[in-house]
mmCIF file of C-alpha atoms and ligand atoms in Angstrom:
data_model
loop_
_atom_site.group_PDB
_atom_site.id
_atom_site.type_symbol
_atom_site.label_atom_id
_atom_site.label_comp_id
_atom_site.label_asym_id
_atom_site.label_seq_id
_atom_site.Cartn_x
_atom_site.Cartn_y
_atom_site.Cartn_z
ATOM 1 C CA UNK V 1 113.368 99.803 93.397
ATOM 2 C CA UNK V 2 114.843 96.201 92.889
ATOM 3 C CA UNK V 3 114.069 93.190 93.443
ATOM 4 C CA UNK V 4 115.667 90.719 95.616
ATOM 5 C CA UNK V 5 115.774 87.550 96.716
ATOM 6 C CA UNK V 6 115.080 85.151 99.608
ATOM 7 C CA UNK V 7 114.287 87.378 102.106
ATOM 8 C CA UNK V 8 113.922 86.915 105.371
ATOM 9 C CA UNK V 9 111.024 88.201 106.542
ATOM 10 C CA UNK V 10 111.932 88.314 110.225
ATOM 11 C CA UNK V 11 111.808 92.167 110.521
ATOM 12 C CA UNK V 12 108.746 92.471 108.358
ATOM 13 C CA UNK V 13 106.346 90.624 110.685
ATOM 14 C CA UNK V 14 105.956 91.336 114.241
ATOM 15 C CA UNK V 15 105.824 87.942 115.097
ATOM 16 C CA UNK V 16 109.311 88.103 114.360
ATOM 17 C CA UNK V 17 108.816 84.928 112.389
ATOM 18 C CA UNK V 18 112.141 83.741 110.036
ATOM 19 C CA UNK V 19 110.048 83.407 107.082
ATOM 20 C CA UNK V 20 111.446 83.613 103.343
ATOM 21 C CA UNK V 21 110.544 85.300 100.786
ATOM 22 C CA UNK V 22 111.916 83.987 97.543
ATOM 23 C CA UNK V 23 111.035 87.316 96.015
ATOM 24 C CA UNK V 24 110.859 90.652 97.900
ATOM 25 C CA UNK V 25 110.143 94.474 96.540
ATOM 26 C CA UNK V 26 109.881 97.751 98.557
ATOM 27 C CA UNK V 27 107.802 100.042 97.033
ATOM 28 C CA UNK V 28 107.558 103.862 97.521
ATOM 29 C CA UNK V 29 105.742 105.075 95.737
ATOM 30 C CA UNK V 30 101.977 104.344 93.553
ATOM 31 C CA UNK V 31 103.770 104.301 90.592
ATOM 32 C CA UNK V 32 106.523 101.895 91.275
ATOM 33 C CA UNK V 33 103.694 100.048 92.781
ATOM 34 C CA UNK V 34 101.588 100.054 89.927
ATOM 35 C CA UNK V 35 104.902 99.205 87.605
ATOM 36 C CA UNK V 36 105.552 95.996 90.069
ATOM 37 C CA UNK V 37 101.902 95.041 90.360
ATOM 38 C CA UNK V 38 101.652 94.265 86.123
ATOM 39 C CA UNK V 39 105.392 92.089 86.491
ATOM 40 C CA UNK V 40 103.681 89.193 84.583
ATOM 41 C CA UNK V 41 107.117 86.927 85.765
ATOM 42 C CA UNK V 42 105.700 86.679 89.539
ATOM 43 C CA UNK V 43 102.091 85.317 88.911
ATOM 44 C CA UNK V 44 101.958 85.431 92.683
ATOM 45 C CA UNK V 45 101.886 88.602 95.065
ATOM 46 C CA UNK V 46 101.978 89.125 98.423
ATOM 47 C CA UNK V 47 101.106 92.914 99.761
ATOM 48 C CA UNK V 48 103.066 93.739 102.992
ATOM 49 C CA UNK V 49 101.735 96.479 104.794
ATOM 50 C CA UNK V 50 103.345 96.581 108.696
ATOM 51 C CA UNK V 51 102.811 93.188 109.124
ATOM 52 C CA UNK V 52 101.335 93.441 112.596
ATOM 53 C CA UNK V 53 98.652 90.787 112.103
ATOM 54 C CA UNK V 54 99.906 88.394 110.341
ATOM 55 C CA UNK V 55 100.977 84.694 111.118
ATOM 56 C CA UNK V 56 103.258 83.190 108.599
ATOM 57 C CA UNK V 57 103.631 79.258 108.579
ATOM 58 C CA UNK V 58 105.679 78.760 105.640
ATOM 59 C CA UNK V 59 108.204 80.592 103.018
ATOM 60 C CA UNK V 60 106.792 82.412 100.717
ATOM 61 C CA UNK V 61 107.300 81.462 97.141
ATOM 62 C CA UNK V 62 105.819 84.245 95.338
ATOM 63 C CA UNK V 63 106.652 88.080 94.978
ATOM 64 C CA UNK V 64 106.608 90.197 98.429
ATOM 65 C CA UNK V 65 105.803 93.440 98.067
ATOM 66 C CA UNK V 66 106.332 95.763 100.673
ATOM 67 C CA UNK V 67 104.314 98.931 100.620
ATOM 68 C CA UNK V 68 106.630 101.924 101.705
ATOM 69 C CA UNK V 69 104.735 104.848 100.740
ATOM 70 C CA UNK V 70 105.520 107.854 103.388
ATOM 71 C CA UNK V 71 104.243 111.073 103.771
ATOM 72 C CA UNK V 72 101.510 113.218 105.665
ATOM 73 C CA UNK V 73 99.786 115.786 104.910
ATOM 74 C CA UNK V 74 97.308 118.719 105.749
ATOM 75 C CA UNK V 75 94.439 118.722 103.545
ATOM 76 C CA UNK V 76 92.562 121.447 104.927
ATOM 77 C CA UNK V 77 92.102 123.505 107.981
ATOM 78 C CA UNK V 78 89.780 125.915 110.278
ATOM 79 C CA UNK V 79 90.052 126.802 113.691
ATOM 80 C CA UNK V 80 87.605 123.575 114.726
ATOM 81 C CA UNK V 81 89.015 120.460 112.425
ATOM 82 C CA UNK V 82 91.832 119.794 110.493
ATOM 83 C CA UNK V 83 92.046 117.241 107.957
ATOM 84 C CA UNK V 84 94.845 115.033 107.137
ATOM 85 C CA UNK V 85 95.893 112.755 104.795
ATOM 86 C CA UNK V 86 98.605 109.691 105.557
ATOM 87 C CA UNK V 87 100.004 107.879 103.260
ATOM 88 C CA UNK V 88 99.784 103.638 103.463
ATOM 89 C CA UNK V 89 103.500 103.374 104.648
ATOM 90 C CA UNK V 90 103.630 105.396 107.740
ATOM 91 C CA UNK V 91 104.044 103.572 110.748
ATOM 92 C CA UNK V 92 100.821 104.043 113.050
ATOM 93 C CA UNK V 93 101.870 104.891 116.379
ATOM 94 C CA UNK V 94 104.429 107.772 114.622
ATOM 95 C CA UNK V 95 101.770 108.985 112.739
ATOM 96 C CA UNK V 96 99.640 109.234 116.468
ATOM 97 C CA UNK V 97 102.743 110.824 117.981
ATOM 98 C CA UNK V 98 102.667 113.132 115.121
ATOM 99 C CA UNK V 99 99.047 113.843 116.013
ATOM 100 C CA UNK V 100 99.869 114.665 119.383
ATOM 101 C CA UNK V 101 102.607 117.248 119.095
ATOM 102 C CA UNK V 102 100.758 118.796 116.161
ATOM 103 C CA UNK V 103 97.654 119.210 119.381
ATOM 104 C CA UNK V 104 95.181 116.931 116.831
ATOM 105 C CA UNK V 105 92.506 115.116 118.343
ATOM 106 C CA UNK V 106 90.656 111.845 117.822
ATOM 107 C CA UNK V 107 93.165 109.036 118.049
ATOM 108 C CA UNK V 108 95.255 109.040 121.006
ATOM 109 C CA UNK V 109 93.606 106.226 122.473
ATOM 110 C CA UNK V 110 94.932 104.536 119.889
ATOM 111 C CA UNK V 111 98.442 104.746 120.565
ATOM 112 C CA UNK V 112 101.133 102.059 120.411
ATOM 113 C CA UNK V 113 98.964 99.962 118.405
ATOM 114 C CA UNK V 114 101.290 97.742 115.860
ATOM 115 C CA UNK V 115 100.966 98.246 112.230
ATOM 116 C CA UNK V 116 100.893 100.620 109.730
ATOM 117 C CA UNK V 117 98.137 103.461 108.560
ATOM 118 C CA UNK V 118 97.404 101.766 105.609
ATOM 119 C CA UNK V 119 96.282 98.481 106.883
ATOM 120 C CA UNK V 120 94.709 100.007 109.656
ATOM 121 C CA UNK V 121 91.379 100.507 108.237
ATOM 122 C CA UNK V 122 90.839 96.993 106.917
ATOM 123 C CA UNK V 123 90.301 95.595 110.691
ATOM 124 C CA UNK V 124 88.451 99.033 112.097
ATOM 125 C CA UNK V 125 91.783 98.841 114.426
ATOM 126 C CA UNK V 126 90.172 99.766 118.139
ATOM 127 C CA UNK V 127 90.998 100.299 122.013
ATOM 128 C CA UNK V 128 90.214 101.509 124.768
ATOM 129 C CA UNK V 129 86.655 102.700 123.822
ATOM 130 C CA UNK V 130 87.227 104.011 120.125
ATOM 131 C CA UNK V 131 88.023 102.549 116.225
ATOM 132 C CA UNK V 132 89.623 103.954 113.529
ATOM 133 C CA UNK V 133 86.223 104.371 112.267
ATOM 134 C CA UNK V 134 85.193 107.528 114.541
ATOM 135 C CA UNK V 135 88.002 109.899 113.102
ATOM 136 C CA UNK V 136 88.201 108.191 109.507
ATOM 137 C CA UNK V 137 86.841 110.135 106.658
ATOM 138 C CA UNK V 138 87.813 108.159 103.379
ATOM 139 C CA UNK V 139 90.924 105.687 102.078
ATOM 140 C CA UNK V 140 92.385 105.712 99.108
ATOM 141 C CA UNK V 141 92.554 102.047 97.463
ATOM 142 C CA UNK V 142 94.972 101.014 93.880
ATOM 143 C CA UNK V 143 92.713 98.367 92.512
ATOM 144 C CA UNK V 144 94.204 95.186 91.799
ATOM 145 C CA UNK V 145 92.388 95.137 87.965
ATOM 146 C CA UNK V 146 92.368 97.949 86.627
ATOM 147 C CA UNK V 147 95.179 99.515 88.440
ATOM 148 C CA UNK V 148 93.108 102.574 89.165
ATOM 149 C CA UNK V 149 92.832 104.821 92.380
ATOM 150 C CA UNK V 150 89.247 104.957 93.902
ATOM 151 C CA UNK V 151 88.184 106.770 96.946
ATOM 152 C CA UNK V 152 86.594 104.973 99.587
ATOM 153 C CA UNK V 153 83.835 106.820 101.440
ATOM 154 C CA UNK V 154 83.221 105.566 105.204
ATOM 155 C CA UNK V 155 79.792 104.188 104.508
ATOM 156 C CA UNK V 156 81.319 102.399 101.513
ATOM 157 C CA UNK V 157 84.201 100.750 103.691
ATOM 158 C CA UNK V 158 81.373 99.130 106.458
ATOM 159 C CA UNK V 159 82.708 99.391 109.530
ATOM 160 C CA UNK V 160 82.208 96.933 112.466
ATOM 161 C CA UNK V 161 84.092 95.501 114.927
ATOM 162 C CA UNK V 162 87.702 94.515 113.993
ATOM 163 C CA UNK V 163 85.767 94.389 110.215
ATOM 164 C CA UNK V 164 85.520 96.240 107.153
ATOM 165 C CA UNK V 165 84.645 95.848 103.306
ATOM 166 C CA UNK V 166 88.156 95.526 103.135
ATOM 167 C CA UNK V 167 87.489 91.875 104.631
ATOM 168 C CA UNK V 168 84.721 90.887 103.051
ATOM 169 C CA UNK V 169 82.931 92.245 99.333
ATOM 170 C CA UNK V 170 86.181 93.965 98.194
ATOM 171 C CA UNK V 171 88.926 91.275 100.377
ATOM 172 C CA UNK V 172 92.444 91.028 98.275
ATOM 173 C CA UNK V 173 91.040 93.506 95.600
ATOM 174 C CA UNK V 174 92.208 96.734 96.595
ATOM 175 C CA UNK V 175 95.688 97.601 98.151
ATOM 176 C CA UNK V 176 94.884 100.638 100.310
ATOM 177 C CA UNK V 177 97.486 103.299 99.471
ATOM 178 C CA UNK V 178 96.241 106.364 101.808
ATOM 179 C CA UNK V 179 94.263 107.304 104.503
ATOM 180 C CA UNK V 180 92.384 110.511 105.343
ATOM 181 C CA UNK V 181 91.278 111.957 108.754
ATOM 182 C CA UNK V 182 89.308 114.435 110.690
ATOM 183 C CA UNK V 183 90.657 115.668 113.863
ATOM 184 C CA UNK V 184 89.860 118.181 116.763
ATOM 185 C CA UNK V 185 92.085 121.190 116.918
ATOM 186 C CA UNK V 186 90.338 122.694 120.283
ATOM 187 C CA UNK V 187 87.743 121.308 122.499
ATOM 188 C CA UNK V 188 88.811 117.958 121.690
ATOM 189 C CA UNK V 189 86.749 115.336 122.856
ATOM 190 C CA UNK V 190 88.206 113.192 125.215
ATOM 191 C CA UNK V 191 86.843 109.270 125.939
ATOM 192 C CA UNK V 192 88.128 108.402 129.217
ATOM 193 C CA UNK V 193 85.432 106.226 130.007
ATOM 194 C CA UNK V 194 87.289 102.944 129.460
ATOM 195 C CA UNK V 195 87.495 101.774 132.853
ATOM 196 C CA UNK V 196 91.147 101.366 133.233
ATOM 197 C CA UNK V 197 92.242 105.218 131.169
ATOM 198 C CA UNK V 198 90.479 106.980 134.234
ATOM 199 C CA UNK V 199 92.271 104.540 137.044
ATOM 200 C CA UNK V 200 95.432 104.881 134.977
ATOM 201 C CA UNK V 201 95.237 109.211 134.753
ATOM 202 C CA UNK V 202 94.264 108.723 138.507
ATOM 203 C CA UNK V 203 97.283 107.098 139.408
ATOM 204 C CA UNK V 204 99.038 109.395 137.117
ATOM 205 C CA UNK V 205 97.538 112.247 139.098
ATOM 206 C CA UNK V 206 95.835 113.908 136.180
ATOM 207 C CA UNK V 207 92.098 115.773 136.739
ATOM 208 C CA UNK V 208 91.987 117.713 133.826
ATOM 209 C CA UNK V 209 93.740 115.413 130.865
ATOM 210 C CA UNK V 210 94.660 116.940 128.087
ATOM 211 C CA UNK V 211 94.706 114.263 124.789
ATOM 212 C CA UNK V 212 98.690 113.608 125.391
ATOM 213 C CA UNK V 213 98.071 112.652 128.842
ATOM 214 C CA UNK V 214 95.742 110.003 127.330
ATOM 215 C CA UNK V 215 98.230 108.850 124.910
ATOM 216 C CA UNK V 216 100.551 108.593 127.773
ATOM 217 C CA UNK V 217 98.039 106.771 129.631
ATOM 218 C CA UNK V 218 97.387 103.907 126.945
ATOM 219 C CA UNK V 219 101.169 103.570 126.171
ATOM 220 C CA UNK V 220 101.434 103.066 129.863
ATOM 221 C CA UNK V 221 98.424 100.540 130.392
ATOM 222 C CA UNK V 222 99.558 98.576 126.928
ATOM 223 C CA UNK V 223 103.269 98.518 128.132
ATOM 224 C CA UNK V 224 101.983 96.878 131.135
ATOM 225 C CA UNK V 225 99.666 93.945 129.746
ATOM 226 C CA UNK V 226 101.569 93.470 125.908
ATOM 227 C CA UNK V 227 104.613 92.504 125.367
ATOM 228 C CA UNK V 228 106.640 94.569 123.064
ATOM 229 C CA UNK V 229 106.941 93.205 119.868
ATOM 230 C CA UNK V 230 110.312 94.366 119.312
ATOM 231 C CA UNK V 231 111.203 92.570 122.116
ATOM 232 C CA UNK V 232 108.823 89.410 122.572
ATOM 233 C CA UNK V 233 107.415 88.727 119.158
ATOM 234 C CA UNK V 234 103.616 89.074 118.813
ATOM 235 C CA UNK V 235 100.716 90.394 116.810
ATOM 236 C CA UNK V 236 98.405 91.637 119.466
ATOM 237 C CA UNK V 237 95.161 90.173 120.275
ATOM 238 C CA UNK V 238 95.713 86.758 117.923
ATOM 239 C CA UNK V 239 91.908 85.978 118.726
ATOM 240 C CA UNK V 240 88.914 88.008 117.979
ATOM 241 C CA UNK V 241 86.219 88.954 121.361
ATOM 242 C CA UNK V 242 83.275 86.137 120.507
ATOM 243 C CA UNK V 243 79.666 87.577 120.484
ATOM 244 C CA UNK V 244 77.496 85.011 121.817
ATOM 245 C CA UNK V 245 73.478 85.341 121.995
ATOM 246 C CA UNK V 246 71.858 86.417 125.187
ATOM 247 C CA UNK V 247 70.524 83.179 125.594
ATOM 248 C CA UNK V 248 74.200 81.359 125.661
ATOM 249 C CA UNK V 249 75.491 83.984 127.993
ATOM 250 C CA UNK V 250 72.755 82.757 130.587
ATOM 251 C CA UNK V 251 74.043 79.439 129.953
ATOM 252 C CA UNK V 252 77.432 80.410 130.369
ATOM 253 C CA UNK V 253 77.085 82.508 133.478
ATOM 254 C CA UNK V 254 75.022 79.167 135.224
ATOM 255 C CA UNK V 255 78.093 77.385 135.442
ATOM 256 C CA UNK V 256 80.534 80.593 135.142
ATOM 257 C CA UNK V 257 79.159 83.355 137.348
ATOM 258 C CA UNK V 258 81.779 85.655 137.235
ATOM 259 C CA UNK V 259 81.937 85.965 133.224
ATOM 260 C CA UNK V 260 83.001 89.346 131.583
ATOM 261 C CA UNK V 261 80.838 90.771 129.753
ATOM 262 C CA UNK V 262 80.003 93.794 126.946
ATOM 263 C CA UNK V 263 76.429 94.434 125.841
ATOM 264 C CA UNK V 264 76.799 94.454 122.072
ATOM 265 C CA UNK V 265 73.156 94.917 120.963
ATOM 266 C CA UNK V 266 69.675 93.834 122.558
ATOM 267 C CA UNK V 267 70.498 90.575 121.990
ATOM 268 C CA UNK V 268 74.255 90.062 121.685
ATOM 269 C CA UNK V 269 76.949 89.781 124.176
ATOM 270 C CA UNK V 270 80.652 90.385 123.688
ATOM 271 C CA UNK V 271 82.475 87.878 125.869
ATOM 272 C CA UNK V 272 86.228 88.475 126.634
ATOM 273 C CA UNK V 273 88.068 85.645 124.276
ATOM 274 C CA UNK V 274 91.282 86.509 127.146
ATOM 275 C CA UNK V 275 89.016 85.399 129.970
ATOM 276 C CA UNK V 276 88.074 82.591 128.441
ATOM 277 C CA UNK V 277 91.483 81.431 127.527
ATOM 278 C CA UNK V 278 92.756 82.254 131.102
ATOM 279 C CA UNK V 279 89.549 80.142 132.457
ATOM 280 C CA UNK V 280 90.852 77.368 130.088
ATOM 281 C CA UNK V 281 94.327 77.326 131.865
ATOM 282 C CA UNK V 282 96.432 78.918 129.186
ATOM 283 C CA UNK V 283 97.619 82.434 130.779
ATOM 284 C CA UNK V 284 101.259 82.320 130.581
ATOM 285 C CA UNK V 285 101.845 79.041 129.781
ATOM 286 C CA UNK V 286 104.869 78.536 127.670
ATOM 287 C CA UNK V 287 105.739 75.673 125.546
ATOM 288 C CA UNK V 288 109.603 76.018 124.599
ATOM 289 C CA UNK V 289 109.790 79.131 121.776
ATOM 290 C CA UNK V 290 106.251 79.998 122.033
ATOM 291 C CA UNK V 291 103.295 80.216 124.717
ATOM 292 C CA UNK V 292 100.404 82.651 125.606
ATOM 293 C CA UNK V 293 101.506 85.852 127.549
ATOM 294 C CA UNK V 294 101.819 86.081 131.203
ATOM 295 C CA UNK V 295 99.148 89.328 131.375
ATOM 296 C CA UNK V 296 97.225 89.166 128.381
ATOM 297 C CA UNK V 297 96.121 85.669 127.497
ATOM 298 C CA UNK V 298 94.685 86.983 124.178
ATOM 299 C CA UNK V 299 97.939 87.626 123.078
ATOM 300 C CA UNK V 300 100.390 83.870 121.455
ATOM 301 C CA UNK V 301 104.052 84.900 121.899
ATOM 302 C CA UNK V 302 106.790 83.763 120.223
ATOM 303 C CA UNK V 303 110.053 83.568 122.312
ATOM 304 C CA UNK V 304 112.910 83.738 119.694
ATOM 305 C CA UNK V 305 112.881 80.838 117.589
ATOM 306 C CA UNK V 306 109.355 79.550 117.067
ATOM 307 C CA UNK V 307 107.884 78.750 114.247
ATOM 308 C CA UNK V 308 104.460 80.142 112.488
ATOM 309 C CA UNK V 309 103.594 76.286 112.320
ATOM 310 C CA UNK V 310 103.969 75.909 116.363
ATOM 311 C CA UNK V 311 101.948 79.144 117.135
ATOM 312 C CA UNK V 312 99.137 77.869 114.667
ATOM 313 C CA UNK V 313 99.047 74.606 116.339
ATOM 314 C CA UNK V 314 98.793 76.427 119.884
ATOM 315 C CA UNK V 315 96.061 78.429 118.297
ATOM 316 C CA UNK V 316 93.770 75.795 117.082
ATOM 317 C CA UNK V 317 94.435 73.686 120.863
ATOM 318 C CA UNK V 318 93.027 76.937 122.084
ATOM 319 C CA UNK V 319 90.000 76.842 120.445
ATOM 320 C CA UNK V 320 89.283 73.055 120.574
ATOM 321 C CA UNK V 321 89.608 73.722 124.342
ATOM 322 C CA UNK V 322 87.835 77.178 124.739
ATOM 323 C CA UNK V 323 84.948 74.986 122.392
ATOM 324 C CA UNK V 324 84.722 72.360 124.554
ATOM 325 C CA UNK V 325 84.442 74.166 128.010
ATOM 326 C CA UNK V 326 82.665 76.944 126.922
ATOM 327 C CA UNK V 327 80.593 75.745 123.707
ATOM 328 C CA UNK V 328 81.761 79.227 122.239
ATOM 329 C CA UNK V 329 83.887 79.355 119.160
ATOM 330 C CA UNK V 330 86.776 81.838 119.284
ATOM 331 C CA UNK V 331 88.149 82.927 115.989
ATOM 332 C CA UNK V 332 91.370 84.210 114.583
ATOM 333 C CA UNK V 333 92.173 88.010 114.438
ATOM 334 C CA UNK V 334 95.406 87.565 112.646
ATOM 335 C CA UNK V 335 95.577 86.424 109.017
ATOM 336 C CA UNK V 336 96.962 82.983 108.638
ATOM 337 C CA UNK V 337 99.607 82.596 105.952
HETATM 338 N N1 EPU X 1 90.642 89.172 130.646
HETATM 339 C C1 EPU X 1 91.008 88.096 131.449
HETATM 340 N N2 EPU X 1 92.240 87.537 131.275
HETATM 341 C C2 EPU X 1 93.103 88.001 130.359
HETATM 342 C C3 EPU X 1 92.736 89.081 129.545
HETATM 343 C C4 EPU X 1 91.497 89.658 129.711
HETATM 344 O O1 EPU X 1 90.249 87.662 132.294
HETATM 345 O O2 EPU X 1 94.202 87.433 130.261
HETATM 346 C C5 EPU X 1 89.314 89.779 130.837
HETATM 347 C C6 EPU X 1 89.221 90.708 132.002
HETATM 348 O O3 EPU X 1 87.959 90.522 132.582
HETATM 349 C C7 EPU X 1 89.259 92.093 131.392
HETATM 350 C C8 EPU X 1 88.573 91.852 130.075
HETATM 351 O O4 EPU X 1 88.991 90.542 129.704
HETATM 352 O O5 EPU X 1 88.581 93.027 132.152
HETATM 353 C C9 EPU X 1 88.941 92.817 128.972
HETATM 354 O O6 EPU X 1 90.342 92.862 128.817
HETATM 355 P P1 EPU X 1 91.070 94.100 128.113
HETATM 356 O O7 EPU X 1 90.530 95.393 128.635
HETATM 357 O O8 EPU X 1 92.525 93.852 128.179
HETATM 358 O O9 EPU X 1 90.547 94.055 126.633
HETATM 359 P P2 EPU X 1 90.364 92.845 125.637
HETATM 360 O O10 EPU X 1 88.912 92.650 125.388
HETATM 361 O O11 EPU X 1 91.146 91.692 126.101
HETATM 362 C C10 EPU X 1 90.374 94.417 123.516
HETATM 363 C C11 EPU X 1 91.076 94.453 122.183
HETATM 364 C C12 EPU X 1 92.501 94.974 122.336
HETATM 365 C C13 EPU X 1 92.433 96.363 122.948
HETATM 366 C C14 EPU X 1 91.696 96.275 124.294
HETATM 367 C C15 EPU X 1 91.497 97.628 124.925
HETATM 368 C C16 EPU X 1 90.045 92.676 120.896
HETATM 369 C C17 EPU X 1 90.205 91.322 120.322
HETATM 370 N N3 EPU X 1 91.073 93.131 121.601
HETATM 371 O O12 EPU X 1 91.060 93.440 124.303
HETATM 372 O O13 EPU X 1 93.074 95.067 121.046
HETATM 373 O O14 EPU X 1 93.729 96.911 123.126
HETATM 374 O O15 EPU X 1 90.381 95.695 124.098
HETATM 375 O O16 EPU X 1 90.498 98.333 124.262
HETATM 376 O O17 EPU X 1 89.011 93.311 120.699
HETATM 377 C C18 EPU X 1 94.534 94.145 119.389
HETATM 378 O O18 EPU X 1 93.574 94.145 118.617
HETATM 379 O O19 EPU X 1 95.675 93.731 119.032
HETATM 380 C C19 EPU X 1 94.345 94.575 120.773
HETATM 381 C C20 EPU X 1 95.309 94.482 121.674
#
C-alpha cells in the first residue's frame, strides 16, 4: 500500500474524466483501509468505489482512496439457494458473469451495469424489471467513527428506487466493504416481462430461456442503446426517472399525448426523464467533447477531452429546459464532485 501523488483519475471514473488527485491510495484490504482511514495528515478523504456514477468537475485536493477489496465467496448452500458473499472491490458485471457460469440466479438482468459490488447497493442499482434489492440479503459497512464493521440488514438499508439509507440517514458514514446474496440454484425465476427482454429472446430465437440467455439478452439490448464506457465515456443514466402526481401527468398528457408512462403507486407516475429530454431536442446532440447520446438521451457523453465542468453545464441546460416545457424537475443520478 503507498501512497502517491497527483493522480490522474482518468481510468478511475467512467466518465473518463482527467481529473487529479493530489493524493491517491489503493486499498485491499479492511485493514489497510482502516490503517489509511485514521492518517490524521489528509484531513480530507475521498472513497472510490468503481466510479461509475460519478461526475468530477475539479482536481481533487484531498486523499483518494480507492477501495480494492476482491474476493467471493460461498456462504452457505442447499439444493434450492446458495448464498454468497462479494467483497466491495469486485467489479459488478464479473461478479454477474461469475453468477452465470456458477448456474446462480437472481441478477442476470442486471448485467453490464457499470460499477462495482460495493457501491451497488447505495443506489438500489436496477434494470430491466429488477434492483439489487430483490436478491440482496445484508452489506457489510466500516464505519467512518468508530472504525467498526456493522451488518446491514435489508430493512435497515431502505430500499427504493435508485435510493437507499446509504443516501440519506447514514450518507458518507459508512464505506460499504461487502455484499451478501441469495440466489436460485434450480427453478430460477426468470423476469422476462420487461417489454424489450421478451422481443430481444424473440429475435434471438429463444422459447424456453434459461438465465444466461437473459444475460445475453440485456448485454445485447444495453450494447445497443449505451455507449460503452470504455469506449465513449459515460456514467449511465446521468438523470434520475421524475415521479410526477397523477394530477400533473393529466396536465402533461393535454398538451403531450403520447407521454411514457410507469404507474408508480395510486397516485404517482414515473415519467421517462429520456423522453423528456428527447421531446426537449437534446437526443444526440453534440457540443464539441461532450453531448447527449444518439440512442439513449438519458445518458451525457463525453467524447475524449471534455471536461466535468462542460458536462455539468449541459446538465443543468437540461433541466432549465426539461423545467420549462414540461414544469417537471429532473434530477441528477450521478454524484456531482
Ligand atoms: N425514451 C425516449 N427517448 C430516449 C430514451 C427513452 O423516448 O432517448 C423513452 C421511451 O419511451 C422508452 C422509455 O423512455 O420506452 C424507457 O426507456 P428505457 O427502457 O431505455 O429505460 P429508461 O427509463 O430510460 C431505466 C434506467 C436504466 C435501465 C433501464 C432498463 C433510470 C434512471 N434508468 O432507463 O438504468 O437500464 O431503465 O431497465 O431508472 C442506469 O441507471 O445507469 C441505467 C442505464
Amino acid at each position: 500500500m503507498q501512497i502517491e501523488q497527483n493522480i490522474s483519475l482518468k481510468t478511475y471514473n467512467t466518465f473518463g474524466l482527467d481529473v487529479k488527485a493530489r493524493y491517491f491510495v489503493s486499498v485491499s484490504n479492511v485493514d489497510e483501509l482502516k490503517s489509511v482511514l485514521a492518517l490524521k495528515e489528509y484531513p480530507e478523504k475521498l472513497i472510490l468505489g468503481g466510479g461509475s456514477n460519478m461526475l468530477l468537475t475539479k482536481d481533487l485536493n484531498k486523499l483518494v482512496i480507492h477501495i480494492n477489496l476482491k474476493g467471493i465467496e460461498i456462504i452457505s448452500e442447499n439444493d434450492d439457494f446458495v448464498t454468497v458473499k462479494a467483497n466491495a472491490g469486485e467489479n459488478w458485471h464479473e461478479f454477474v458473469i461469475w453468477c452465470m457460469n456458477h448456474d446462480f440466479g437472481g441478477i442476470e438482468n442486471l448485467s453490464l451495469i457499470p460499477g462495482n459490488v460495493g457501491t451497488a447497493p447505495i443506489q438500489n442499482i436496477g434494470a430491466y424489471g429488477i434492483e439489487l434489492k430483490d436478491n440482496f440479503i445484508s452489506c457489510e459497512g466500516l464505519s467512518l467513527k468508530t472504525f467498526e464493521i456493522r451488518t446491514f440488514s435489508k430493512s435497515e438499508c431502505q430500499f427504493g428506487y435508485r435510493d437507499s439509507i446509504f443516501k440519506r440517514h447514514e450518507k458518507d458514514k459508512f464505506i460499504i466493504t461487502s455484499v451478501t446474496f441469495k440466489f436460485t440454484k434450480r427453478n430460477h425465476k426468470l423476469n422476462i416481462n420487461y417489454g424489450t427482454i421478451s422481443s430481444e429472446l424473440k429475435s434471438l430465437n429463444i422459447v424456453n430461456p434459461t438465465i444466461q440467455d437473459i444475460s445475453k439478452a440485456v448485454i445485447s439490448i444495453r450494447e445497443s442503446k449505451l455507449p460503452n464506457p470504455k469506449i465513449i465515456g459515460n456514467s449511465g443514466s446521468f438523470f434520475k426517472n421524475p415521479v410526477i402526481s397523477k394530477l400533473e401527468f393529466e396536465m402533461l398528457l393535454q398538451n403531450f399525448p403520447d407521454a411514457p408512462s410507469y404507474s408508480v403507486s395510486e397516485d404517482e407516475i414515473k415519467i421517462p426523464a429520456g423522453w423528456l429530454i428527447e421531446k426537449a431536442g437534446f437526443k444526440g446532440k453534440r457540443f464539441g467533447e461532450y453531448g447527449v447520446h444518439k440512442n439513449q438521451a438519458l445518458v451525457l457523453v463525453n467524447y475524449g477531452q471534455a471536461k466535468g465542468s462542460d458536462i455539468l453545464k449541459l446538465s443543468k441546460l437540461i433541466q432549465k429546459t426539461v423545467l420549462r416545457l414540461f414544469n417537471i424537475s429532473i434530477e441528477a443520478e450521478v454524484n456531482i464532485l
